Each structure stands twice: as structure tokens, then as C-alpha cells.
Amino acid sequence: MNLTESLEVSPATTENTLPIIQSGEVCRVVAEHITPLTRFDASHLLELEPEHAFGLYVELTLEQQLSFSISWIKGRGPLSSNADKLENSEAFQSELNQRLERAKQDGELALKQWADAAAGSYRRLMPAEAGFLFKPKNVGFEYVCNTCVGERKLACKKCNGKGTVNCYECDADGWVYCNVCNGTTKRQCFTCAGRGQTSVQASRQRRDHQGFWVTDYYTEYHNCMYCNGTGRSHCQCCDGGTVSCPTCDGGGHLNCSPCSATGKIDCVGCDATGKEHKIGIVKSEVTQKELITVDTNNTILSNLVLNRISEESFPSLGELQKVTHRPDGLILSTVHQIRLDVREAKIQAVDKFFVIYGFGPKYKVFSFENLAGQLLENDIATLEQEIKSCGRWLWRRNETLLDATANFLSSELNMNIAETLSEDKSLAEQFSDRARLRSNQLVDAKYPSRASHTLKSALELIYDAELFESTVYLIGLVGLVAALAYLIGWPMLGYLSAMTVAIVVGLLGWGILEWVTRRRVSSRFAGDLGKRVLAQLITNGSVQKWRMRAALSIFSFSLISIFTVQKAPFLHPKVTTYLSSQSPQQEVMQWDSQGPDFRLRTYPSRINLETLVANGDEKARLVLAWQLLLGADGTNKDVDTAERHLAKLQKPFDNSDPLLRSAKALLVLNKESKPDAIRLAAKELNQAANSNVVEARYWYARILLSETGPMFDAQKGITTLRQAADDKHAHAALTLGEYLSTGKYTKGDANLARLYLERARDAGLVEAEKMLVKIK
């Protein structure tokens, strides 16, 4: 509001001018509010004329209306002694109506007595209980329970009043299937463990090539004499596949638990008393509404009283002069006449003029009319101009922008607004109103969002200017590291290794660069303001944006540098030669990361592997042994040579290594071995399988599925084979698919067989395609 507008406002004719107590009190209060929130103080305020003190008369009318009603509640059991007992429903309703009329008749007198008890009190609200001269006692009556008709008991719904329910185990039959033979009358043979065969160790003597007698041991298999080779014997635990139900002892029924086998349960409608009741209550209620009238023609002052000052604070801001009660039936109107002590100050701030009102003995100000916003206008306008004149990408730090930002933040109000709005950006508009009201309109509704947006833009520009040039140097360094690591093959050959090194170097460098930059930005602001500025940079997303930019740039430039080195005409021949010389070693190092089926893995040529072995590469020796054992990747199978290589293996491989143990176990399977040796090999393969060597699990399954072997177990073998197939072992999937299609060792399942054979076909096994054609 300008000075011209303030001079047009004239006080009401009923305002009584009071003697001026002290000039400048309202101006002092204004200065006390703007000093801690802005960089301005009382020296920036100019009082145009002495303050004008006067009394403003306000009339507050409180209307309270008393009303009565009746209600009733239904209860279980007999009527309590707290209520007057009546005979029936008609007497109950009649008595309630009489007590309601009596309460209404007494209400006017009760209302007047309550008002006279404290006639001069301010905004005294009448409680509902005060509407009765005498509080009427509750009334009620009893009646027979509608649910049980006075019997107190009901038939149990679970057993229909029988007291027993059908046995859940046998469904009232009294018999259940035998859990030993599952109702088939046949059980697994104890003698042969369901295999249908027994084995004995036999021996025979023969002459060797030198003429000496030697003893050969072998295993003979015979049909089990107890089950005639079927693997199943007669069940001795049941009669015809069924046994008497143990739950109900063969009776077919169980006692009903809810009714304890009585067939009756307590009635919940009356708590097993056979009676219910109703209680009637006469209630009173008081509703209030208020009306405020301000005796002035000054609309600005009137709106200030009506909208900004609460009714509770009126007496503390002046004097309660008179309280008048006006009863009218059940309505009581109480008129409060209040005089508010007001001081009017006319203040100039910068080049703007304001009329500020102070209330009460402490000259409380309820509206500052955007005075702080006008004082801060030049700061925010200067900062906005600096932001417009600066580019987003700066090669040198802009000291002018830094000075304007520091000057803007020297007013605490600006930082408080930014911090509060950043807590929840979705509430920005609502906060503008709340902040304006909390500060009594020190700033207008638009200022909070404007200040927050301006500060965010300024801090983003400052952070960009501090980081841009250093980040360019860091990205260049990362590209150089990536190119060098790729050229020299450190720590191993390949672009993945070089990129990993470059990215690690880049991220470490970025961490140091960000730490230094944040400290430099923080040091440019005094006190703890630097920490708060850094918190704003994190909250508004500036730090996160630069981290994403840096990460993307580090990754992209590393890849571009390696690609450039690969394609550069003067480097390409050297790189190609180096890669060709290192490829066997690279293939050996990548051998472990290939698929679980060792026969489908990629192996270097036998000549290259033997060269690496001659140079002391023990990893290459182990890979060569597996290649020879399996005849993998086009190499002829050579068990004896593989055995020699396994025997020569040195550190870092020892007898606890699962790959080495699996290979030695596979040696046993490729020779004419004794049953005990095969059992030991199976144990080694099982332990390696538990160490996640899927190839070992596959060969362990092959031992279990060997009909002539000492450990034949079809069921366990199929389970183990399926585990290997589910772990993506192609040959396991091929073998399992064949068994499922023919029904060997397991129940035939064409759909499941097709699924496993398709897995094997997709892995590159052509045999699977032929089997699939037969199934279709």
C-alpha cells in the first residue's frame, strides 16, 4: 500500500484517540521481525510521522442453542440397577417422552442459571450437562431373548446338535490306506532295496603274460530270491491295503469341540441368560456460533481484525468492557464489548510506503504488508539478472554471480524458504500461503517460490562453473588410461579389462574432484552457510546430475578410446599381432566362465595348450587334461596322456580342488576298475557336484544309472541326472530326454522328454534333433 492510499483511510467516528505513549513502538516491532530474517535493520526504516494511538471497538456475539433428544441402546442379559426398570415397551416409550418434555421445560431455567453463575466471563462455552436442572436417570425394560426364546442354549451348528462330527482323516469310513504300501499291498523288498538283484564278490585265477598266476575280482549279480527279481514283497503291515483309522480308532466319528460333545452351545444373544433389555437416555446438546462486528470505516483495519486476529486473543490486546446475556427460550446470546488498543505507524522502506498497525500493550503486528519482500526485492532482482547474463557452461568461475548469491543468502529468510520448499516440492504453492501467514505477510504469496527457484538456478550455475573444466581434464585422463590398458593388455587382455581399469580410475578421480569442489564452494560462504548451501545442492539435484553426467562420460569415453585404438591405421596391425599371440592364454583364462557342459566348451588347440604347459602354465595343464579325457573340441581322446598331466599338476591346484578331483574320478571310469575304486570315484564326483561342478554331477548320475556297476540306483540316478539337466548341462538333458521318451528307468513322459531334448538341441547337440523327430 502506498502513502496516498494510506492517507485516504480515516478512523471511525467512534474511535477515541488515546495519548501517545511512546513514538516509534510499532516501528521497533517491525525492525525486530526483519532484522533476524533479512540483512536489514531499523536503520533502513524511516518513520514519516509520530504513531497514532486509538481504541478500536469490537463486538463479539456468542450464540449458544440448547437442544434435547432421546436415544436407546439394546443390551444382553438383565437390566442393570443403574436404570429405572419398567414393565414393557409402551411404558418405556411413554416414560422417555415425559422425561424429555420435563428436560425441555427446565432447560430455559438451567440456561439462565448457568449464565448468571459467571456473568462477566469471556467466551464461556456451555457444556452439554449444564442444560439439565436435574440429570434424569436412565430407564429401561427387560424381555425374553429373541434368539434362544429364553432357553439360554442353542443347537451347535458344527455338529447339528449331534455332539459328534465325521472324522476328517477317514471321512467317517473308519479305514485309511496303509502308509507303508500306500494301499498297494506291496512294499519295497528289504533284501535287495527294491533293485530286484543282489550282488556277490567273486574271484578267478588266470596266468598273466609272464606265466604267473593272478587273481581277478569281479561282481556277480543274481535275481533276489525273496522278491523273485521284482523288487517288491508282500506288505505285512496291513490287510488288503487298509488299516483302522488311528484318529477315530475306527469309529468314523469324533467328539465336537465347540459344544464339548453336548450338542448345545451358550446363546450369544443374551449371554446365556435368556433375557435382553433396552435402555433409554435423555441427552442434551449445545451448538455455538459467533459473529464479530468491528466499529470502524477503515476496511483494511476491519479485515485485519476479522481475518488475522483470533477471538481468544481479543482481551489480551485491549480491554473487555462489558458482557451482556440475552436468553430467548433455549437460545442464549452473549454480547462481548471489547476495546482493542491500536497504534498506527506510517513507515518508508527503500522507496515504498507502508501503514502498519500494532495491537495491545506489546504492539503485536499481525500484517507487515510485504515489507520484507520490498526490502529484499533488489537482492533477488540482482541475482536474477546475474543468472540471465551467465551461460550454463562456464570455463572460468563467475565471481559476480558468487557475490550476488552470497548477498542474497545473507538474509536468513531466503535460505529458510529454500530449505523448507526443498523438503517437499509438491507443496510449494501451499507453502507460499503458509509462509506468508507465519511471517504475518512479511513477504507476499509469490515470493517463496520465486526465491527458491532463483537460488536453485544460481547454485546450479556456480556448481557447473566449478566442475566443468576439471571434469573435461578427468575424462581425457580416463580415455588415455583406457587406451594404454588395452594396448599393453593389463591386467589381462581384452577391452573389458581395459574398460574396468579406466572406469575405476575415473570414479576414484571423480570422487576426489567432487570432494575438492564441494569444499571450495562451501568455503565461499561464511559460517555454517556453506554446509547449508551444499545441502541445497544435494536436495535440488545438482550433485546427482553431475554424478550421472560423469559416470556416463567416463563409460562412453573409455569405450570410444578403445575403439579408436582398435581402428587406428598405425596401431591396428600391432594390436592384431599382439592379440593373436595372447589368444590361447586368454581362452584358458576364460575357460572357467563358459557353460557347465565341459564337452561343449571352447578349448585352444592341443599344440597351443602344450606350449603353455611347457612354459609352466598349470591352468593350461588342467584344461588340457580335461580336453584329453573328454575328447572335446575335435581332440582325440587320450586317457593315458591326461593321467600323466594330472599327476604332474602343481600349485595352485591341490587334491582339494573340485576340478582336479572330478578329473581324477573320471580317469577311474575310463579304465577297467574294481567296484571299490568306482565307489570312491562316485564319492569324489558327488563332493565336487556339491561344490557346483555340474560336469561332476552328470558323471555321478552315469555311475548310478550303470546297470552293471556296483552302485546302480535308478531312482536316485534319474534325480541326479535331472538336477544336472536343470543346471543347463546339455548332455545330461540329452540323456534324460532319451530315458523319458523310452520309459527307461523312469515313467515315460513325451512332453517332458521333448522339453529336455529341445534344451540339448539349442545347446548344439545334433543327436537331440534326431530324437525329437522320433517323438513327433
PDB file of N, CA and C in Angstrom, residues 441-487:
ATOM      1  N   GLN A 441       2.756 -11.887   6.712  1.00  0.00           N
ATOM      2  CA  GLN A 441       2.875 -11.156   5.447  1.00  0.00           C
ATOM      3  C   GLN A 441       4.119 -10.280   5.393  1.00  0.00           C
ATOM      4  N   LEU A 442       5.219 -10.785   5.987  1.00  0.00           N
ATOM      5  CA  LEU A 442       6.497 -10.124   5.761  1.00  0.00           C
ATOM      6  C   LEU A 442       6.848 -10.147   4.276  1.00  0.00           C
ATOM      7  N   VAL A 443       6.425 -11.246   3.577  1.00  0.00           N
ATOM      8  CA  VAL A 443       6.571 -11.334   2.124  1.00  0.00           C
ATOM      9  C   VAL A 443       5.227 -11.736   1.551  1.00  0.00           C
ATOM     10  N   ASP A 444       5.030 -11.501   0.240  1.00  0.00           N
ATOM     11  CA  ASP A 444       3.750 -11.841  -0.366  1.00  0.00           C
ATOM     12  C   ASP A 444       3.716 -13.309  -0.769  1.00  0.00           C
ATOM     13  N   ALA A 445       2.609 -13.732  -1.359  1.00  0.00           N
ATOM     14  CA  ALA A 445       2.394 -15.156  -1.652  1.00  0.00           C
ATOM     15  C   ALA A 445       3.337 -15.683  -2.722  1.00  0.00           C
ATOM     16  N   LYS A 446       3.793 -14.809  -3.645  1.00  0.00           N
ATOM     17  CA  LYS A 446       4.625 -15.267  -4.758  1.00  0.00           C
ATOM     18  C   LYS A 446       6.103 -15.333  -4.392  1.00  0.00           C
ATOM     19  N   TYR A 447       6.509 -14.648  -3.338  1.00  0.00           N
ATOM     20  CA  TYR A 447       7.934 -14.528  -3.050  1.00  0.00           C
ATOM     21  C   TYR A 447       8.609 -15.866  -2.715  1.00  0.00           C
ATOM     22  N   PRO A 448       8.027 -16.768  -1.904  1.00  0.00           N
ATOM     23  CA  PRO A 448       8.731 -18.011  -1.563  1.00  0.00           C
ATOM     24  C   PRO A 448       9.124 -18.848  -2.772  1.00  0.00           C
ATOM     25  N   SER A 449       8.177 -19.093  -3.698  1.00  0.00           N
ATOM     26  CA  SER A 449       8.510 -19.907  -4.861  1.00  0.00           C
ATOM     27  C   SER A 449       9.518 -19.194  -5.755  1.00  0.00           C
ATOM     28  N   ARG A 450       9.408 -17.869  -5.868  1.00  0.00           N
ATOM     29  CA  ARG A 450      10.360 -17.101  -6.676  1.00  0.00           C
ATOM     30  C   ARG A 450      11.761 -17.182  -6.079  1.00  0.00           C
ATOM     31  N   ALA A 451      11.867 -17.008  -4.767  1.00  0.00           N
ATOM     32  CA  ALA A 451      13.175 -17.051  -4.114  1.00  0.00           C
ATOM     33  C   ALA A 451      13.802 -18.435  -4.225  1.00  0.00           C
ATOM     34  N   SER A 452      13.000 -19.479  -4.042  1.00  0.00           N
ATOM     35  CA  SER A 452      13.526 -20.844  -4.119  1.00  0.00           C
ATOM     36  C   SER A 452      14.030 -21.157  -5.524  1.00  0.00           C
ATOM     37  N   HIS A 453      13.255 -20.803  -6.542  1.00  0.00           N
ATOM     38  CA  HIS A 453      13.652 -21.064  -7.928  1.00  0.00           C
ATOM     39  C   HIS A 453      14.926 -20.291  -8.284  1.00  0.00           C
ATOM     40  N   THR A 454      15.022 -19.033  -7.868  1.00  0.00           N
ATOM     41  CA  THR A 454      16.197 -18.217  -8.181  1.00  0.00           C
ATOM     42  C   THR A 454      17.447 -18.788  -7.519  1.00  0.00           C
ATOM     43  N   LEU A 455      17.346 -19.176  -6.241  1.00  0.00           N
ATOM     44  CA  LEU A 455      18.505 -19.718  -5.544  1.00  0.00           C
ATOM     45  C   LEU A 455      18.944 -21.044  -6.161  1.00  0.00           C
ATOM     46  N   LYS A 456      18.003 -21.881  -6.535  1.00  0.00           N
ATOM     47  CA  LYS A 456      18.346 -23.154  -7.153  1.00  0.00           C
ATOM     48  C   LYS A 456      19.113 -22.939  -8.453  1.00  0.00           C
ATOM     49  N   SER A 457      18.648 -22.006  -9.293  1.00  0.00           N
ATOM     50  CA  SER A 457      19.328 -21.725 -10.560  1.00  0.00           C
ATOM     51  C   SER A 457      20.726 -21.191 -10.323  1.00  0.00           C
ATOM     52  N   ALA A 458      20.873 -20.298  -9.350  1.00  0.00           N
ATOM     53  CA  ALA A 458      22.183 -19.720  -9.068  1.00  0.00           C
ATOM     54  C   ALA A 458      23.166 -20.773  -8.579  1.00  0.00           C
ATOM     55  N   LEU A 459      22.742 -21.622  -7.664  1.00  0.00           N
ATOM     56  CA  LEU A 459      23.633 -22.662  -7.134  1.00  0.00           C
ATOM     57  C   LEU A 459      24.015 -23.667  -8.218  1.00  0.00           C
ATOM     58  N   GLU A 460      23.076 -23.997  -9.117  1.00  0.00           N
ATOM     59  CA  GLU A 460      23.400 -24.902 -10.209  1.00  0.00           C
ATOM     60  C   GLU A 460      24.484 -24.318 -11.108  1.00  0.00           C
ATOM     61  N   LEU A 461      24.373 -23.022 -11.428  1.00  0.00           N
ATOM     62  CA  LEU A 461      25.375 -22.365 -12.268  1.00  0.00           C
ATOM     63  C   LEU A 461      26.739 -22.327 -11.588  1.00  0.00           C
ATOM     64  N   ILE A 462      26.753 -22.027 -10.293  1.00  0.00           N
ATOM     65  CA  ILE A 462      28.022 -21.984  -9.553  1.00  0.00           C
ATOM     66  C   ILE A 462      28.685 -23.358  -9.550  1.00  0.00           C
ATOM     67  N   TYR A 463      27.900 -24.403  -9.291  1.00  0.00           N
ATOM     68  CA  TYR A 463      28.442 -25.763  -9.241  1.00  0.00           C
ATOM     69  C   TYR A 463      28.934 -26.199 -10.621  1.00  0.00           C
ATOM     70  N   ASP A 464      28.177 -25.838 -11.668  1.00  0.00           N
ATOM     71  CA  ASP A 464      28.604 -26.162 -13.026  1.00  0.00           C
ATOM     72  C   ASP A 464      29.937 -25.499 -13.355  1.00  0.00           C
ATOM     73  N   ALA A 465      30.069 -24.213 -13.003  1.00  0.00           N
ATOM     74  CA  ALA A 465      31.289 -23.474 -13.310  1.00  0.00           C
ATOM     75  C   ALA A 465      32.496 -24.050 -12.586  1.00  0.00           C
ATOM     76  N   GLU A 466      32.289 -24.527 -11.357  1.00  0.00           N
ATOM     77  CA  GLU A 466      33.386 -25.074 -10.577  1.00  0.00           C
ATOM     78  C   GLU A 466      33.851 -26.431 -11.112  1.00  0.00           C
ATOM     79  N   LEU A 467      32.933 -27.207 -11.701  1.00  0.00           N
ATOM     80  CA  LEU A 467      33.245 -28.583 -12.070  1.00  0.00           C
ATOM     81  C   LEU A 467      33.626 -28.779 -13.536  1.00  0.00           C
ATOM     82  N   PHE A 468      33.122 -27.922 -14.429  1.00  0.00           N
ATOM     83  CA  PHE A 468      33.181 -28.232 -15.851  1.00  0.00           C
ATOM     84  C   PHE A 468      34.606 -28.454 -16.359  1.00  0.00           C
ATOM     85  N   GLU A 469      35.479 -27.502 -16.134  1.00  0.00           N
ATOM     86  CA  GLU A 469      36.837 -27.579 -16.689  1.00  0.00           C
ATOM     87  C   GLU A 469      37.592 -28.776 -16.117  1.00  0.00           C
ATOM     88  N   SER A 470      37.487 -28.989 -14.813  1.00  0.00           N
ATOM     89  CA  SER A 470      38.194 -30.115 -14.180  1.00  0.00           C
ATOM     90  C   SER A 470      37.663 -31.446 -14.683  1.00  0.00           C
ATOM     91  N   THR A 471      36.358 -31.503 -14.933  1.00  0.00           N
ATOM     92  CA  THR A 471      35.768 -32.753 -15.426  1.00  0.00           C
ATOM     93  C   THR A 471      36.271 -33.084 -16.823  1.00  0.00           C
ATOM     94  N   VAL A 472      36.444 -32.049 -17.665  1.00  0.00           N
ATOM     95  CA  VAL A 472      36.981 -32.285 -19.015  1.00  0.00           C
ATOM     96  C   VAL A 472      38.367 -32.908 -18.929  1.00  0.00           C
ATOM     97  N   TYR A 473      39.223 -32.392 -18.047  1.00  0.00           N
ATOM     98  CA  TYR A 473      40.565 -32.955 -17.879  1.00  0.00           C
ATOM     99  C   TYR A 473      40.488 -34.405 -17.384  1.00  0.00           C
ATOM    100  N   LEU A 474      39.559 -34.671 -16.434  1.00  0.00           N
ATOM    101  CA  LEU A 474      39.427 -36.026 -15.896  1.00  0.00           C
ATOM    102  C   LEU A 474      38.983 -37.010 -16.974  1.00  0.00           C
ATOM    103  N   ILE A 475      38.031 -36.616 -17.818  1.00  0.00           N
ATOM    104  CA  ILE A 475      37.549 -37.508 -18.874  1.00  0.00           C
ATOM    105  C   ILE A 475      38.671 -37.808 -19.863  1.00  0.00           C
ATOM    106  N   GLY A 476      39.476 -36.784 -20.174  1.00  0.00           N
ATOM    107  CA  GLY A 476      40.622 -37.019 -21.057  1.00  0.00           C
ATOM    108  C   GLY A 476      41.598 -38.012 -20.456  1.00  0.00           C
ATOM    109  N   LEU A 477      41.855 -37.904 -19.154  1.00  0.00           N
ATOM    110  CA  LEU A 477      42.749 -38.836 -18.475  1.00  0.00           C
ATOM    111  C   LEU A 477      42.189 -40.256 -18.514  1.00  0.00           C
ATOM    112  N   VAL A 478      40.882 -40.389 -18.315  1.00  0.00           N
ATOM    113  CA  VAL A 478      40.249 -41.718 -18.341  1.00  0.00           C
ATOM    114  C   VAL A 478      40.413 -42.348 -19.717  1.00  0.00           C
ATOM    115  N   GLY A 479      40.198 -41.563 -20.785  1.00  0.00           N
ATOM    116  CA  GLY A 479      40.375 -42.098 -22.128  1.00  0.00           C
ATOM    117  C   GLY A 479      41.792 -42.568 -22.372  1.00  0.00           C
ATOM    118  N   LEU A 480      42.776 -41.819 -21.886  1.00  0.00           N
ATOM    119  CA  LEU A 480      44.178 -42.207 -22.042  1.00  0.00           C
ATOM    120  C   LEU A 480      44.476 -43.501 -21.290  1.00  0.00           C
ATOM    121  N   VAL A 481      43.957 -43.628 -20.066  1.00  0.00           N
ATOM    122  CA  VAL A 481      44.168 -44.856 -19.294  1.00  0.00           C
ATOM    123  C   VAL A 481      43.545 -46.051 -20.001  1.00  0.00           C
ATOM    124  N   ALA A 482      42.340 -45.898 -20.539  1.00  0.00           N
ATOM    125  CA  ALA A 482      41.669 -46.991 -21.241  1.00  0.00           C
ATOM    126  C   ALA A 482      42.472 -47.445 -22.449  1.00  0.00           C
ATOM    127  N   ALA A 483      43.008 -46.476 -23.245  1.00  0.00           N
ATOM    128  CA  ALA A 483      43.790 -46.830 -24.428  1.00  0.00           C
ATOM    129  C   ALA A 483      45.075 -47.558 -24.059  1.00  0.00           C
ATOM    130  N   LEU A 484      45.785 -47.068 -23.025  1.00  0.00           N
ATOM    131  CA  LEU A 484      47.040 -47.693 -22.616  1.00  0.00           C
ATOM    132  C   LEU A 484      46.797 -49.094 -22.047  1.00  0.00           C
ATOM    133  N   ALA A 485      45.749 -49.243 -21.200  1.00  0.00           N
ATOM    134  CA  ALA A 485      45.468 -50.555 -20.615  1.00  0.00           C
ATOM    135  C   ALA A 485      45.116 -51.569 -21.690  1.00  0.00           C
ATOM    136  N   TYR A 486      44.445 -51.107 -22.737  1.00  0.00           N
ATOM    137  CA  TYR A 486      44.074 -52.024 -23.828  1.00  0.00           C
ATOM    138  C   TYR A 486      45.301 -52.416 -24.644  1.00  0.00           C
ATOM    139  N   LEU A 487      46.197 -51.447 -24.896  1.00  0.00           N
ATOM    140  CA  LEU A 487      47.380 -51.722 -25.715  1.00  0.00           C
ATOM    141  C   LEU A 487      48.339 -52.686 -25.030  1.00  0.00           C
TER     142      LEU A 487
END
